[in-house]
Amino acid sequence: MPTFRNPLNPHAVRGGAAMRLLILLVLLMIVGVAVATWLDYRRFTESPLPGAHADATIDIARGARYRDIVRQLRRERVSRAAPLYWRLLGRELGVAGRLHAGEYALPPGITPRELLRRMAAGEVVQHRFTIVDGWTFRQLRLALAAEAGLVQTLPGASDEDIARRVGIDDGKPEGWFLPETYAWVKGESDFDVLKRARASMQKTLDKLWAARGADVNLDAPYQALTLASIVEKETAQPNERPLIAGVFLRRLKFRMRLQTDPTVIYGLGDAYDGTIHRRDLDTDTPYNTYTRDGLPPTPIALPGAVAIEAVLHPTAGDALYFVARGDGSHEFSPTLDAHNRAVQKYQLHRNP
């Protein structure tokens, strides 16, 4: 019988099997690395950024490219992740070419995914600046100059120049900026905030003037603004403002002098030493309502909307005088005799 031999070389068989096993191992390693890399990438996208903490921010310059932003994140130690991960996340979210410049908060716990989402949406840090009811324009300027982060353009400019720049034709800025809280973002200036406050006051004054009470004996919105500034300085009690406004409006109607200390203090300026003396009441200035009739020439402070509302909707009554009780409230009187008795009770005989 013929003899058949195995045509396969046993050495070749063993070599082929080893090669297949090696290829399989390499493929498994590649898959393993890919899976590990993918899992590590997913952890990166959902894990808090190591450089995030309370009050931390990052300021993205206008025109910065995506790779520049990634370099900045690493340079400022906001992130230690490989640039590849940031590129992958940018492509995944579709935001790589449309991030907005500006200042962004880095609060504790923020993730790379959330940071890029905010940058794509332009959710920049909103700072707050509050104008306090009753501030003078001088105090407002000082507060703006002390606001860190605002671009400073007003120091050195005169009050008159600033007034005209915001549209106050007569160059007298006192009273024309509404006390409230204004948002601003990095890159904005002190003048930007001032413009918004000026526009808010004009809008508020126009609205309240149009709805004023029928018995309000004032001829123009500016008179209401001026009287509201006096009411603002006379009391911090919201419920008393319509009462005090009513007193002043009646005094104007009967051609009585207002005789209000806050106007005297404003007229004294830097000469005011914290106490009103008899000589101060006798010294004539354009703002001394003890020596001059009617309203002062300008507001004496920045009145809030509540004070303006009080002037345009005063409490009806017959009171022509009021005196501080010493507890923040006032005693109102319809006659001079009653007023003098109140002064004796609450001022001259006050316990030390």
Short mmCIF file of C-alpha atoms in Angstrom, two decimals:
data_model
loop_
_atom_site.label_atom_id
_atom_site.label_comp_id
_atom_site.label_asym_id
_atom_site.label_seq_id
_atom_site.Cartn_x
_atom_site.Cartn_y
_atom_site.Cartn_z
CA MET A 1 0.00 0.00 0.00
CA PRO A 2 1.17 3.52 -0.69
CA THR A 3 2.27 5.57 2.29
CA PHE A 4 0.70 9.06 2.80
CA ARG A 5 2.68 11.73 4.59
CA ASN A 6 1.24 14.85 6.36
CA PRO A 7 1.97 17.69 3.98
CA LEU A 8 1.93 20.20 6.84
CA ASN A 9 5.18 21.06 8.48
CA PRO A 10 4.65 20.75 12.23
CA HIS A 11 7.03 23.61 12.79
CA ALA A 12 5.03 25.81 10.42
CA VAL A 13 1.79 24.90 12.16
CA ARG A 14 3.19 25.79 15.53
CA GLY A 15 4.57 29.10 14.13
CA GLY A 16 1.25 30.08 12.58
CA ALA A 17 -0.62 29.42 15.78
CA ALA A 18 1.84 31.51 17.74
CA MET A 19 1.47 34.37 15.27
CA ARG A 20 -2.31 34.23 15.52
CA LEU A 21 -2.09 34.22 19.28
CA LEU A 22 0.26 37.18 19.21
CA ILE A 23 -2.06 39.10 16.92
CA LEU A 24 -4.98 38.28 19.18
CA LEU A 25 -3.05 39.44 22.20
CA VAL A 26 -2.09 42.69 20.45
CA LEU A 27 -5.71 43.26 19.44
CA LEU A 28 -6.84 42.59 22.98
CA MET A 29 -4.26 45.02 24.27
CA ILE A 30 -5.39 47.66 21.79
CA VAL A 31 -9.01 47.13 22.77
CA GLY A 32 -8.05 47.24 26.44
CA VAL A 33 -6.10 50.45 26.04
CA ALA A 34 -8.95 51.97 24.01
CA VAL A 35 -11.52 50.98 26.63
CA ALA A 36 -9.31 52.26 29.47
CA THR A 37 -8.69 55.49 27.60
CA TRP A 38 -12.40 55.92 26.91
CA LEU A 39 -13.29 55.27 30.54
CA ASP A 40 -10.57 57.70 31.65
CA TYR A 41 -11.90 60.30 29.19
CA ARG A 42 -15.43 59.86 30.55
CA ARG A 43 -14.11 60.29 34.08
CA PHE A 44 -12.36 63.46 32.95
CA THR A 45 -15.53 64.93 31.48
CA GLU A 46 -17.60 64.31 34.62
CA SER A 47 -15.04 64.89 37.38
CA PRO A 48 -14.59 68.25 39.15
CA LEU A 49 -11.78 70.37 37.80
CA PRO A 50 -8.84 70.32 40.24
CA GLY A 51 -8.28 74.07 39.99
CA ALA A 52 -11.87 75.01 40.83
CA HIS A 53 -12.54 76.61 44.18
CA ALA A 54 -14.58 79.38 45.75
CA ASP A 55 -14.02 82.76 44.04
CA ALA A 56 -11.84 81.21 41.33
CA THR A 57 -12.36 82.53 37.80
CA ILE A 58 -10.74 82.30 34.40
CA ASP A 59 -10.66 85.22 32.01
CA ILE A 60 -10.85 84.25 28.33
CA ALA A 61 -9.47 86.89 25.99
CA ARG A 62 -11.41 88.04 22.96
CA GLY A 63 -10.32 86.13 19.85
CA ALA A 64 -8.76 83.23 21.77
CA ARG A 65 -8.82 79.95 19.81
CA TYR A 66 -9.89 76.69 21.35
CA ARG A 67 -6.38 75.37 21.67
CA ASP A 68 -5.32 78.64 23.29
CA ILE A 69 -8.10 78.22 25.85
CA VAL A 70 -6.98 74.64 26.57
CA ARG A 71 -3.39 75.83 27.06
CA GLN A 72 -4.63 78.56 29.40
CA LEU A 73 -6.62 76.05 31.46
CA ARG A 74 -3.50 73.95 31.89
CA ARG A 75 -1.18 76.92 32.41
CA GLU A 76 -3.38 78.31 35.19
CA ARG A 77 -3.66 74.79 36.68
CA VAL A 78 -7.40 74.67 36.29
CA SER A 79 -6.94 71.29 34.60
CA ARG A 80 -4.16 68.71 34.43
CA ALA A 81 -5.85 66.64 31.74
CA ALA A 82 -4.20 65.93 28.39
CA PRO A 83 -5.06 68.39 25.58
CA LEU A 84 -6.40 65.38 23.62
CA TYR A 85 -9.21 64.97 26.15
CA TRP A 86 -10.18 68.63 25.82
CA ARG A 87 -10.15 68.33 22.02
CA LEU A 88 -12.38 65.25 22.18
CA LEU A 89 -14.80 66.99 24.55
CA GLY A 90 -14.91 70.07 22.37
CA ARG A 91 -15.83 67.93 19.36
CA GLU A 92 -18.34 65.89 21.35
CA LEU A 93 -20.16 69.04 22.45
CA GLY A 94 -19.68 70.82 19.14
CA VAL A 95 -18.38 73.96 20.85
CA ALA A 96 -14.71 74.08 19.88
CA GLY A 97 -15.17 77.02 17.53
CA ARG A 98 -17.82 79.00 19.38
CA LEU A 99 -16.66 79.73 22.92
CA HIS A 100 -17.28 83.28 24.13
CA ALA A 101 -14.70 85.58 25.64
CA GLY A 102 -15.20 86.80 29.17
CA GLU A 103 -14.76 85.97 32.83
CA TYR A 104 -16.07 82.60 33.96
CA ALA A 105 -16.60 81.31 37.50
CA LEU A 106 -14.87 78.11 38.59
CA PRO A 107 -16.96 77.05 41.59
CA PRO A 108 -16.13 73.91 43.53
CA GLY A 109 -17.41 70.83 41.73
CA ILE A 110 -17.59 72.29 38.22
CA THR A 111 -16.73 69.72 35.54
CA PRO A 112 -15.02 70.24 32.17
CA ARG A 113 -18.32 69.51 30.43
CA GLU A 114 -20.16 72.16 32.48
CA LEU A 115 -17.38 74.72 31.99
CA LEU A 116 -17.46 74.35 28.20
CA ARG A 117 -21.25 74.53 28.25
CA ARG A 118 -21.09 77.83 30.13
CA MET A 119 -18.43 79.20 27.80
CA ALA A 120 -20.49 78.26 24.76
CA ALA A 121 -23.55 79.93 26.27
CA GLY A 122 -21.61 83.04 27.30
CA GLU A 123 -22.59 82.66 30.96
CA VAL A 124 -19.95 85.07 32.22
CA VAL A 125 -19.58 86.18 35.83
CA GLN A 126 -22.16 88.81 36.78
CA HIS A 127 -20.81 91.26 39.34
CA ARG A 128 -23.15 93.45 41.40
CA PHE A 129 -22.91 97.13 42.26
CA THR A 130 -25.49 98.63 44.61
CA ILE A 131 -26.39 102.32 44.72
CA VAL A 132 -27.72 103.04 48.19
CA ASP A 133 -30.84 105.14 48.69
CA GLY A 134 -29.85 108.59 49.91
CA TRP A 135 -26.29 108.59 48.62
CA THR A 136 -25.09 111.85 47.14
CA PHE A 137 -23.54 111.89 43.69
CA ARG A 138 -20.19 112.40 45.37
CA GLN A 139 -20.65 109.20 47.38
CA LEU A 140 -21.68 107.38 44.22
CA ARG A 141 -18.49 108.45 42.47
CA LEU A 142 -16.36 107.30 45.40
CA ALA A 143 -18.10 103.92 45.46
CA LEU A 144 -17.62 103.43 41.72
CA ALA A 145 -13.94 104.32 42.03
CA ALA A 146 -13.55 101.66 44.73
CA GLU A 147 -15.30 98.92 42.74
CA ALA A 148 -12.53 96.48 41.83
CA GLY A 149 -12.80 95.12 38.31
CA LEU A 150 -14.64 98.05 36.75
CA VAL A 151 -12.64 99.90 34.11
CA GLN A 152 -12.10 103.35 35.59
CA THR A 153 -12.86 106.23 33.20
CA LEU A 154 -14.42 108.84 35.50
CA PRO A 155 -11.60 109.90 37.88
CA GLY A 156 -10.43 113.34 36.85
CA ALA A 157 -13.67 114.22 35.05
CA SER A 158 -15.82 116.99 36.50
CA ASP A 159 -19.37 116.37 37.70
CA GLU A 160 -20.62 118.64 34.92
CA ASP A 161 -18.77 116.70 32.22
CA ILE A 162 -20.10 113.38 33.54
CA ALA A 163 -23.63 114.75 33.69
CA ARG A 164 -23.55 115.85 30.07
CA ARG A 165 -22.07 112.54 28.95
CA VAL A 166 -25.08 110.71 30.40
CA GLY A 167 -27.53 113.17 28.86
CA ILE A 168 -28.17 115.65 31.69
CA ASP A 169 -28.24 118.86 29.72
CA ASP A 170 -27.88 121.32 32.59
CA GLY A 171 -24.73 119.58 33.87
CA LYS A 172 -26.19 118.94 37.35
CA PRO A 173 -26.00 115.20 38.12
CA GLU A 174 -27.32 115.15 41.69
CA GLY A 175 -30.42 112.98 42.07
CA TRP A 176 -30.41 111.54 38.56
CA PHE A 177 -29.23 107.95 39.30
CA LEU A 178 -31.68 105.39 40.61
CA PRO A 179 -30.62 103.51 43.76
CA GLU A 180 -30.78 99.80 43.06
CA THR A 181 -28.41 96.91 42.28
CA TYR A 182 -26.83 96.81 38.82
CA ALA A 183 -25.09 93.85 37.17
CA TRP A 184 -21.83 94.33 35.29
CA VAL A 185 -19.31 92.05 33.65
CA LYS A 186 -15.55 92.26 33.45
CA GLY A 187 -14.48 94.77 30.82
CA GLU A 188 -17.32 97.19 31.52
CA SER A 189 -16.57 100.64 32.91
CA ASP A 190 -17.79 102.85 35.73
CA PHE A 191 -19.48 104.96 33.06
CA ASP A 192 -21.42 101.93 31.77
CA VAL A 193 -22.93 101.42 35.24
CA LEU A 194 -23.66 105.12 35.56
CA LYS A 195 -25.49 105.17 32.22
CA ARG A 196 -27.76 102.34 33.30
CA ALA A 197 -28.52 104.03 36.61
CA ARG A 198 -29.32 107.28 34.81
CA ALA A 199 -31.63 105.52 32.34
CA SER A 200 -33.36 103.64 35.18
CA MET A 201 -34.03 106.87 37.05
CA GLN A 202 -35.45 108.59 33.98
CA LYS A 203 -37.73 105.64 33.23
CA THR A 204 -38.89 105.39 36.85
CA LEU A 205 -39.50 109.12 37.21
CA ASP A 206 -41.44 109.32 33.93
CA LYS A 207 -43.63 106.36 34.91
CA LEU A 208 -44.39 107.64 38.41
CA TRP A 209 -44.95 111.21 37.26
CA ALA A 210 -47.50 110.07 34.68
CA ALA A 211 -49.46 108.30 37.45
CA ARG A 212 -49.16 111.09 40.06
CA GLY A 213 -52.02 112.05 42.33
CA ALA A 214 -54.36 114.80 41.15
CA ASP A 215 -53.62 116.98 44.20
CA VAL A 216 -49.83 117.04 43.81
CA ASN A 217 -48.94 120.74 43.54
CA LEU A 218 -45.71 120.34 41.57
CA ASP A 219 -45.11 121.64 38.05
CA ALA A 220 -42.48 119.24 36.68
CA PRO A 221 -40.89 115.84 37.29
CA TYR A 222 -37.62 117.51 38.33
CA GLN A 223 -39.45 119.16 41.23
CA ALA A 224 -40.69 115.74 42.30
CA LEU A 225 -37.14 114.38 42.09
CA THR A 226 -35.86 117.27 44.22
CA LEU A 227 -38.54 116.93 46.87
CA ALA A 228 -38.12 113.14 46.92
CA SER A 229 -34.43 113.58 47.72
CA ILE A 230 -35.38 115.66 50.77
CA VAL A 231 -37.93 113.07 51.89
CA GLU A 232 -35.27 110.38 51.41
CA LYS A 233 -32.89 112.18 53.76
CA GLU A 234 -35.53 113.07 56.35
CA THR A 235 -36.58 109.52 57.26
CA ALA A 236 -35.57 105.91 56.85
CA GLN A 237 -39.10 104.77 57.73
CA PRO A 238 -40.94 103.83 54.50
CA ASN A 239 -44.35 104.29 56.12
CA GLU A 240 -43.49 107.87 57.09
CA ARG A 241 -42.38 109.05 53.69
CA PRO A 242 -45.89 109.83 52.36
CA LEU A 243 -46.60 111.70 55.62
CA ILE A 244 -43.46 113.82 55.34
CA ALA A 245 -44.07 114.39 51.64
CA GLY A 246 -47.56 115.63 52.53
CA VAL A 247 -46.11 118.12 55.03
CA PHE A 248 -43.68 119.56 52.49
CA LEU A 249 -46.27 119.76 49.73
CA ARG A 250 -48.66 121.64 52.01
CA ARG A 251 -45.91 124.02 53.06
CA LEU A 252 -45.15 124.72 49.40
CA LYS A 253 -48.85 125.24 48.72
CA PHE A 254 -49.17 127.75 51.59
CA ARG A 255 -45.87 129.42 50.60
CA MET A 256 -44.20 128.42 53.83
CA ARG A 257 -40.49 127.74 53.82
CA LEU A 258 -39.57 124.07 54.01
CA GLN A 259 -37.10 124.59 56.88
CA THR A 260 -35.51 121.18 56.55
CA ASP A 261 -32.07 120.42 57.97
CA PRO A 262 -30.86 118.02 55.22
CA THR A 263 -30.86 120.84 52.65
CA VAL A 264 -28.81 123.03 55.01
CA ILE A 265 -26.30 120.21 55.51
CA TYR A 266 -26.02 119.69 51.75
CA GLY A 267 -25.41 123.40 51.23
CA LEU A 268 -22.63 123.43 53.83
CA GLY A 269 -20.67 120.76 51.95
CA ASP A 270 -17.31 120.05 53.58
CA ALA A 271 -17.98 122.76 56.17
CA TYR A 272 -20.52 120.54 57.90
CA ASP A 273 -18.93 119.18 61.08
CA GLY A 274 -21.61 116.67 62.02
CA THR A 275 -23.75 119.10 64.00
CA ILE A 276 -26.09 121.83 62.77
CA HIS A 277 -25.44 125.07 64.62
CA ARG A 278 -27.64 128.13 64.83
CA ARG A 279 -25.19 129.95 62.61
CA ASP A 280 -25.66 127.26 59.96
CA LEU A 281 -29.40 127.89 59.87
CA ASP A 282 -28.77 131.64 59.57
CA THR A 283 -26.07 131.38 56.89
CA ASP A 284 -27.67 131.79 53.49
CA THR A 285 -26.81 129.32 50.74
CA PRO A 286 -28.83 128.28 47.69
CA TYR A 287 -29.79 125.15 49.68
CA ASN A 288 -30.76 126.80 52.97
CA THR A 289 -34.52 126.29 53.13
CA TYR A 290 -34.63 128.33 56.35
CA THR A 291 -33.52 131.46 54.48
CA ARG A 292 -34.98 130.76 51.02
CA ASP A 293 -38.44 130.01 49.71
CA GLY A 294 -39.45 126.94 47.74
CA LEU A 295 -37.39 123.97 46.72
CA PRO A 296 -33.57 123.99 46.56
CA PRO A 297 -32.05 124.38 43.07
CA THR A 298 -31.23 120.66 42.70
CA PRO A 299 -31.88 117.40 44.53
CA ILE A 300 -29.68 116.86 47.58
CA ALA A 301 -29.29 113.08 47.19
CA LEU A 302 -30.27 110.08 45.10
CA PRO A 303 -33.87 109.25 46.03
CA GLY A 304 -35.22 105.74 45.70
CA ALA A 305 -38.42 104.89 43.86
CA VAL A 306 -40.29 104.63 47.18
CA ALA A 307 -39.46 108.24 48.05
CA ILE A 308 -40.55 109.44 44.60
CA GLU A 309 -43.77 107.46 44.92
CA ALA A 310 -44.38 109.09 48.32
CA VAL A 311 -44.02 112.58 46.87
CA LEU A 312 -46.41 111.84 44.02
CA HIS A 313 -48.93 110.07 46.28
CA PRO A 314 -48.64 111.88 49.63
CA THR A 315 -50.77 111.15 52.66
CA ALA A 316 -53.65 113.60 53.01
CA GLY A 317 -53.93 115.57 56.25
CA ASP A 318 -53.31 118.92 57.91
CA ALA A 319 -49.84 118.45 59.41
CA LEU A 320 -47.40 121.27 58.65
CA TYR A 321 -44.61 120.34 61.06
CA PHE A 322 -42.79 117.25 62.29
CA VAL A 323 -40.04 116.51 64.78
CA ALA A 324 -37.94 113.43 65.40
CA ARG A 325 -38.95 111.41 68.44
CA GLY A 326 -35.49 109.95 68.82
CA ASP A 327 -36.45 106.39 67.90
CA GLY A 328 -36.42 106.84 64.14
CA SER A 329 -40.02 108.00 63.94
CA HIS A 330 -41.55 111.51 63.90
CA GLU A 331 -44.29 113.44 65.63
CA PHE A 332 -46.53 115.37 63.21
CA SER A 333 -48.34 118.57 64.18
CA PRO A 334 -50.88 120.81 62.40
CA THR A 335 -49.98 124.02 64.27
CA LEU A 336 -46.84 125.78 65.45
CA ASP A 337 -47.96 125.60 69.09
CA ALA A 338 -48.42 121.84 68.87
CA HIS A 339 -45.08 121.54 67.13
CA ASN A 340 -43.31 123.55 69.82
CA ARG A 341 -44.78 121.27 72.48
CA ALA A 342 -43.51 118.26 70.54
CA VAL A 343 -40.06 119.83 70.30
CA GLN A 344 -40.08 120.39 74.06
CA LYS A 345 -41.08 116.77 74.63
CA TYR A 346 -38.84 114.99 72.18
CA GLN A 347 -35.87 117.29 71.66
CA LEU A 348 -35.23 119.75 74.50
CA HIS A 349 -36.11 117.40 77.36
CA ARG A 350 -34.76 114.18 75.86
CA ASN A 351 -33.03 111.94 78.33
CA PRO A 352 -29.29 111.69 77.75
#
